[in-house]
Amino acid sequence: MNENLSLTHEELLICERLRSLRMSGMADAFESQMLDPNADLAPFIERFTEIVNHEWQIRYDKKFKRYLKQAHLRYPDADLDETIYDPARKLDTDAIERLATCHWIDEGKNLLITGMTSSGKTHLSNALCISALRQLKTVRYIRANTLMLELEQARLKSTYLEYVTALSKLDLLAIDDFGLMELDLDKCRDLFEVIDGRDGCRSTIIISQFPIKSWFDLFREHTYADACLARITDKRHSYRLEMNGISMREAEK
């Protein structure tokens, strides 16, 4: 950039107006072009696209960071790196790659991730959550015990309906450690309210170290077991990933 160049009155006015419209990214990009003596070498559409894209990227990054913070991921830096292709992990990489496109979330389908302890279930689920966040979908990750506790607290504070409604509006809800909590009658009812509110229109990831065939016995009340499992395990409305390969903790040693 030529330090001897300066903006004209009209160019300064444009920058001022862009900033007054809260388009500081466009203002900065426009100013940078006006101070570049070689800017006119590029076609107008190319220059204008650069200005618009600069503003868009700033807004996208801010929104992504806000959504990421609200998601409460255990691994906010998780990604689908080359480790998913390690044969020892025994992963269905074709399915994972398709899931990363997030088309299943657009369709309101569920994902059930099961497998042995330390097989990387949580990390993989968080990586898929980040794929959704990059498309600016709303996401919340929560452990099953925490979910039950928050539902109980919401009932005590008379905010139960607001809490369940907020969960129902999320594009993706990831419930981890399913099966490590005792599902008494109240918890069965709470879980049903969450699942039923999302059924058919919003996607849910259920992560568990227990095989799906044993989930029915986790419910104290079998009527709710039937109702919940019919909504989340129906093969027409859910996908499945089994992770029974090597322990990631052992692999890192």
GROMACS .gro file of C-alpha atoms in nm:
model
  253
    1MET     CA    1   0.000   0.000   0.000
    2ASN     CA    2   0.129   0.347  -0.094
    3GLU     CA    3   0.156   0.555   0.225
    4ASN     CA    4   0.136   0.879   0.018
    5LEU     CA    5  -0.217   0.799  -0.095
    6SER     CA    6  -0.515   0.920   0.106
    7LEU     CA    7  -0.891   0.891   0.080
    8THR     CA    8  -1.092   1.155  -0.097
    9HIS     CA    9  -1.379   1.331   0.077
   10GLU     CA   10  -1.630   1.108  -0.104
   11GLU     CA   11  -1.440   0.792  -0.009
   12LEU     CA   12  -1.420   0.901   0.355
   13LEU     CA   13  -1.795   0.966   0.350
   14ILE     CA   14  -1.864   0.618   0.214
   15CYS     CA   15  -1.649   0.463   0.490
   16GLU     CA   16  -1.827   0.672   0.752
   17ARG     CA   17  -2.168   0.568   0.627
   18LEU     CA   18  -2.073   0.201   0.608
   19ARG     CA   19  -1.957   0.212   0.969
   20SER     CA   20  -2.276   0.392   1.074
   21LEU     CA   21  -2.463   0.098   0.919
   22ARG     CA   22  -2.247  -0.138   1.128
   23MET     CA   23  -2.062  -0.262   0.820
   24SER     CA   24  -1.711  -0.193   0.945
   25GLY     CA   25  -1.576  -0.494   0.756
   26MET     CA   26  -1.694  -0.349   0.426
   27ALA     CA   27  -1.558  -0.008   0.527
   28ASP     CA   28  -1.215  -0.152   0.601
   29ALA     CA   29  -1.205  -0.350   0.276
   30PHE     CA   30  -1.323  -0.049   0.075
   31GLU     CA   31  -1.064   0.176   0.236
   32SER     CA   32  -0.792  -0.080   0.166
   33GLN     CA   33  -0.888  -0.090  -0.202
   34MET     CA   34  -0.903   0.288  -0.234
   35LEU     CA   35  -0.550   0.313  -0.093
   36ASP     CA   36  -0.418   0.045  -0.329
   37PRO     CA   37  -0.281   0.206  -0.648
   38ASN     CA   38  -0.325  -0.123  -0.834
   39ALA     CA   39  -0.685  -0.189  -0.730
   40ASP     CA   40  -0.825  -0.076  -1.067
   41LEU     CA   41  -0.644  -0.366  -1.235
   42ALA     CA   42  -0.917  -0.598  -1.102
   43PRO     CA   43  -1.270  -0.597  -1.251
   44PHE     CA   44  -1.538  -0.413  -1.054
   45ILE     CA   45  -1.732  -0.731  -0.969
   46GLU     CA   46  -1.415  -0.891  -0.828
   47ARG     CA   47  -1.340  -0.588  -0.613
   48PHE     CA   48  -1.700  -0.556  -0.491
   49THR     CA   49  -1.714  -0.928  -0.413
   50GLU     CA   50  -1.399  -0.893  -0.201
   51ILE     CA   51  -1.557  -0.606  -0.005
   52VAL     CA   52  -1.881  -0.797   0.058
   53ASN     CA   53  -1.699  -1.120   0.146
   54HIS     CA   54  -1.484  -0.938   0.400
   55GLU     CA   55  -1.795  -0.817   0.584
   56TRP     CA   56  -1.964  -1.156   0.552
   57GLN     CA   57  -1.663  -1.342   0.695
   58ILE     CA   58  -1.641  -1.112   0.997
   59ARG     CA   59  -2.011  -1.162   1.075
   60TYR     CA   60  -1.988  -1.538   1.015
   61ASP     CA   61  -1.688  -1.574   1.247
   62LYS     CA   62  -1.863  -1.379   1.524
   63LYS     CA   63  -2.180  -1.584   1.493
   64PHE     CA   64  -1.989  -1.913   1.481
   65LYS     CA   65  -1.795  -1.825   1.797
   66ARG     CA   66  -2.118  -1.732   1.975
   67TYR     CA   67  -2.289  -2.056   1.869
   68LEU     CA   68  -1.981  -2.256   1.966
   69LYS     CA   69  -1.981  -2.105   2.315
   70GLN     CA   70  -2.352  -2.175   2.357
   71ALA     CA   71  -2.304  -2.539   2.249
   72HIS     CA   72  -2.100  -2.622   2.564
   73LEU     CA   73  -1.897  -2.886   2.382
   74ARG     CA   74  -1.660  -3.101   2.584
   75TYR     CA   75  -1.409  -3.084   2.299
   76PRO     CA   76  -1.459  -2.746   2.125
   77ASP     CA   77  -1.159  -2.812   1.899
   78ALA     CA   78  -1.272  -3.157   1.787
   79ASP     CA   79  -1.244  -3.236   1.418
   80LEU     CA   80  -1.263  -3.531   1.183
   81ASP     CA   81  -0.890  -3.577   1.140
   82GLU     CA   82  -0.699  -3.865   0.985
   83THR     CA   83  -0.740  -4.081   1.298
   84ILE     CA   84  -1.091  -4.180   1.189
   85TYR     CA   85  -0.930  -4.375   0.902
   86ASP     CA   86  -0.715  -4.587   1.135
   87PRO     CA   87  -0.822  -4.948   1.066
   88ALA     CA   88  -0.777  -5.031   1.434
   89ARG     CA   89  -1.069  -4.801   1.520
   90LYS     CA   90  -1.308  -5.005   1.302
   91LEU     CA   91  -1.512  -4.700   1.201
   92ASP     CA   92  -1.758  -4.664   0.915
   93THR     CA   93  -1.574  -4.373   0.759
   94ASP     CA   94  -1.810  -4.347   0.460
   95ALA     CA   95  -2.101  -4.296   0.700
   96ILE     CA   96  -1.905  -4.043   0.906
   97GLU     CA   97  -1.815  -3.841   0.597
   98ARG     CA   98  -2.181  -3.832   0.493
   99LEU     CA   99  -2.290  -3.737   0.844
  100ALA     CA  100  -2.041  -3.448   0.837
  101THR     CA  101  -2.242  -3.291   0.552
  102CYS     CA  102  -2.529  -3.245   0.802
  103HIS     CA  103  -2.800  -3.343   0.552
  104TRP     CA  104  -2.942  -3.572   0.819
  105ILE     CA  105  -2.991  -3.271   1.046
  106ASP     CA  106  -3.180  -3.091   0.770
  107GLU     CA  107  -3.404  -3.400   0.755
  108GLY     CA  108  -3.458  -3.405   1.132
  109LYS     CA  109  -3.310  -3.753   1.174
  110ASN     CA  110  -3.127  -3.887   1.479
  111LEU     CA  111  -2.786  -4.043   1.531
  112LEU     CA  112  -2.711  -4.316   1.785
  113ILE     CA  113  -2.344  -4.361   1.875
  114THR     CA  114  -2.254  -4.666   2.082
  115GLY     CA  115  -1.934  -4.842   2.171
  116MET     CA  116  -1.679  -4.927   2.433
  117THR     CA  117  -1.545  -4.680   2.686
  118SER     CA  118  -1.258  -4.462   2.550
  119SER     CA  119  -1.335  -4.548   2.187
  120GLY     CA  120  -1.372  -4.178   2.106
  121LYS     CA  121  -1.752  -4.149   2.101
  122THR     CA  122  -1.766  -3.808   2.267
  123HIS     CA  123  -1.488  -3.665   2.052
  124LEU     CA  124  -1.654  -3.787   1.733
  125SER     CA  125  -1.994  -3.654   1.841
  126ASN     CA  126  -1.837  -3.315   1.917
  127ALA     CA  127  -1.667  -3.311   1.577
  128LEU     CA  128  -2.006  -3.369   1.412
  129CYS     CA  129  -2.152  -3.095   1.630
  130ILE     CA  130  -1.884  -2.859   1.500
  131SER     CA  131  -1.971  -2.957   1.143
  132ALA     CA  132  -2.326  -2.844   1.222
  133LEU     CA  133  -2.204  -2.526   1.390
  134ARG     CA  134  -2.000  -2.436   1.082
  135GLN     CA  135  -2.331  -2.435   0.895
  136LEU     CA  136  -2.461  -2.201   1.166
  137LYS     CA  137  -2.699  -2.457   1.308
  138THR     CA  138  -2.787  -2.427   1.677
  139VAL     CA  139  -2.631  -2.702   1.889
  140ARG     CA  140  -2.621  -2.807   2.254
  141TYR     CA  141  -2.406  -3.085   2.399
  142ILE     CA  142  -2.499  -3.214   2.744
  143ARG     CA  143  -2.437  -3.521   2.958
  144ALA     CA  144  -2.750  -3.718   3.043
  145ASN     CA  145  -2.707  -3.670   3.419
  146THR     CA  146  -2.672  -3.295   3.372
  147LEU     CA  147  -2.980  -3.287   3.151
  148MET     CA  148  -3.185  -3.462   3.418
  149LEU     CA  149  -3.054  -3.224   3.684
  150GLU     CA  150  -3.131  -2.916   3.477
  151LEU     CA  151  -3.482  -3.042   3.408
  152GLU     CA  152  -3.536  -3.099   3.780
  153GLN     CA  153  -3.407  -2.751   3.863
  154ALA     CA  154  -3.626  -2.598   3.592
  155ARG     CA  155  -3.931  -2.761   3.750
  156LEU     CA  156  -3.840  -2.621   4.092
  157LYS     CA  157  -3.793  -2.274   3.943
  158SER     CA  158  -4.119  -2.296   3.746
  159THR     CA  159  -3.925  -2.261   3.419
  160TYR     CA  160  -3.976  -2.620   3.304
  161LEU     CA  161  -4.185  -2.536   2.998
  162GLU     CA  162  -3.941  -2.265   2.885
  163TYR     CA  163  -3.645  -2.502   2.926
  164VAL     CA  164  -3.806  -2.787   2.730
  165THR     CA  165  -3.923  -2.546   2.462
  166ALA     CA  166  -3.570  -2.408   2.424
  167LEU     CA  167  -3.434  -2.761   2.379
  168SER     CA  168  -3.703  -2.838   2.121
  169LYS     CA  169  -3.587  -2.548   1.904
  170LEU     CA  170  -3.222  -2.657   1.881
  171ASP     CA  171  -3.120  -2.790   1.541
  172LEU     CA  172  -2.904  -3.052   1.713
  173LEU     CA  173  -2.906  -3.182   2.071
  174ALA     CA  174  -2.629  -3.425   2.173
  175ILE     CA  175  -2.697  -3.628   2.489
  176ASP     CA  176  -2.386  -3.806   2.615
  177ASP     CA  177  -2.339  -4.091   2.866
  178PHE     CA  178  -2.693  -4.216   2.814
  179GLY     CA  179  -2.751  -4.508   3.048
  180LEU     CA  180  -2.527  -4.384   3.329
  181MET     CA  181  -2.823  -4.227   3.509
  182GLU     CA  182  -3.111  -4.390   3.695
  183LEU     CA  183  -3.433  -4.332   3.504
  184ASP     CA  184  -3.702  -4.329   3.770
  185LEU     CA  185  -4.058  -4.229   3.682
  186ASP     CA  186  -3.993  -3.853   3.694
  187LYS     CA  187  -3.678  -3.880   3.483
  188CYS     CA  188  -3.857  -4.108   3.235
  189ARG     CA  189  -4.125  -3.843   3.200
  190ASP     CA  190  -3.868  -3.565   3.161
  191LEU     CA  191  -3.671  -3.752   2.896
  192PHE     CA  192  -3.991  -3.823   2.705
  193GLU     CA  193  -4.084  -3.454   2.706
  194VAL     CA  194  -3.745  -3.363   2.559
  195ILE     CA  195  -3.749  -3.634   2.294
  196ASP     CA  196  -4.114  -3.590   2.200
  197GLY     CA  197  -4.067  -3.215   2.158
  198ARG     CA  198  -3.795  -3.279   1.898
  199ASP     CA  199  -3.945  -3.584   1.729
  200GLY     CA  200  -3.964  -3.565   1.352
  201CYS     CA  201  -3.837  -3.210   1.315
  202ARG     CA  202  -3.510  -3.175   1.510
  203SER     CA  203  -3.209  -3.405   1.530
  204THR     CA  204  -3.071  -3.568   1.843
  205ILE     CA  205  -2.747  -3.755   1.900
  206ILE     CA  206  -2.754  -4.017   2.173
  207ILE     CA  207  -2.411  -4.137   2.290
  208SER     CA  208  -2.390  -4.449   2.507
  209GLN     CA  209  -2.150  -4.724   2.605
  210PHE     CA  210  -2.447  -4.960   2.625
  211PRO     CA  211  -2.575  -5.142   2.314
  212ILE     CA  212  -2.911  -5.019   2.187
  213LYS     CA  213  -3.076  -5.354   2.255
  214SER     CA  214  -3.025  -5.298   2.629
  215TRP     CA  215  -3.170  -4.945   2.642
  216PHE     CA  216  -3.523  -5.062   2.720
  217ASP     CA  217  -3.409  -5.199   3.056
  218LEU     CA  218  -3.260  -4.862   3.154
  219PHE     CA  219  -3.612  -4.724   3.205
  220ARG     CA  220  -3.790  -4.785   3.534
  221GLU     CA  221  -4.123  -4.725   3.361
  222HIS     CA  222  -4.157  -4.940   3.050
  223THR     CA  223  -4.442  -4.737   2.902
  224TYR     CA  224  -4.204  -4.444   2.872
  225ALA     CA  225  -3.933  -4.679   2.747
  226ASP     CA  226  -4.155  -4.778   2.455
  227ALA     CA  227  -4.251  -4.418   2.384
  228CYS     CA  228  -3.895  -4.281   2.398
  229LEU     CA  229  -3.724  -4.558   2.207
  230ALA     CA  230  -3.990  -4.560   1.936
  231ARG     CA  231  -3.899  -4.199   1.866
  232ILE     CA  232  -3.519  -4.223   1.876
  233THR     CA  233  -3.433  -4.573   1.751
  234ASP     CA  234  -3.672  -4.615   1.458
  235LYS     CA  235  -3.446  -4.718   1.168
  236ARG     CA  236  -3.641  -4.494   0.930
  237HIS     CA  237  -3.558  -4.189   1.140
  238SER     CA  238  -3.215  -4.263   1.288
  239TYR     CA  239  -2.863  -4.352   1.184
  240ARG     CA  240  -2.619  -4.560   1.387
  241LEU     CA  241  -2.246  -4.568   1.448
  242GLU     CA  242  -2.077  -4.843   1.646
  243MET     CA  243  -1.732  -4.773   1.788
  244ASN     CA  244  -1.573  -5.089   1.916
  245GLY     CA  245  -1.215  -5.039   1.803
  246ILE     CA  246  -0.904  -4.963   2.003
  247SER     CA  247  -0.913  -4.749   2.315
  248MET     CA  248  -0.806  -4.395   2.224
  249ARG     CA  249  -0.647  -4.356   2.568
  250GLU     CA  250  -0.429  -4.661   2.504
  251ALA     CA  251  -0.347  -4.538   2.154
  252GLU     CA  252  -0.223  -4.205   2.290
  253LYS     CA  253   0.024  -4.369   2.532
   0.00000   0.00000   0.00000
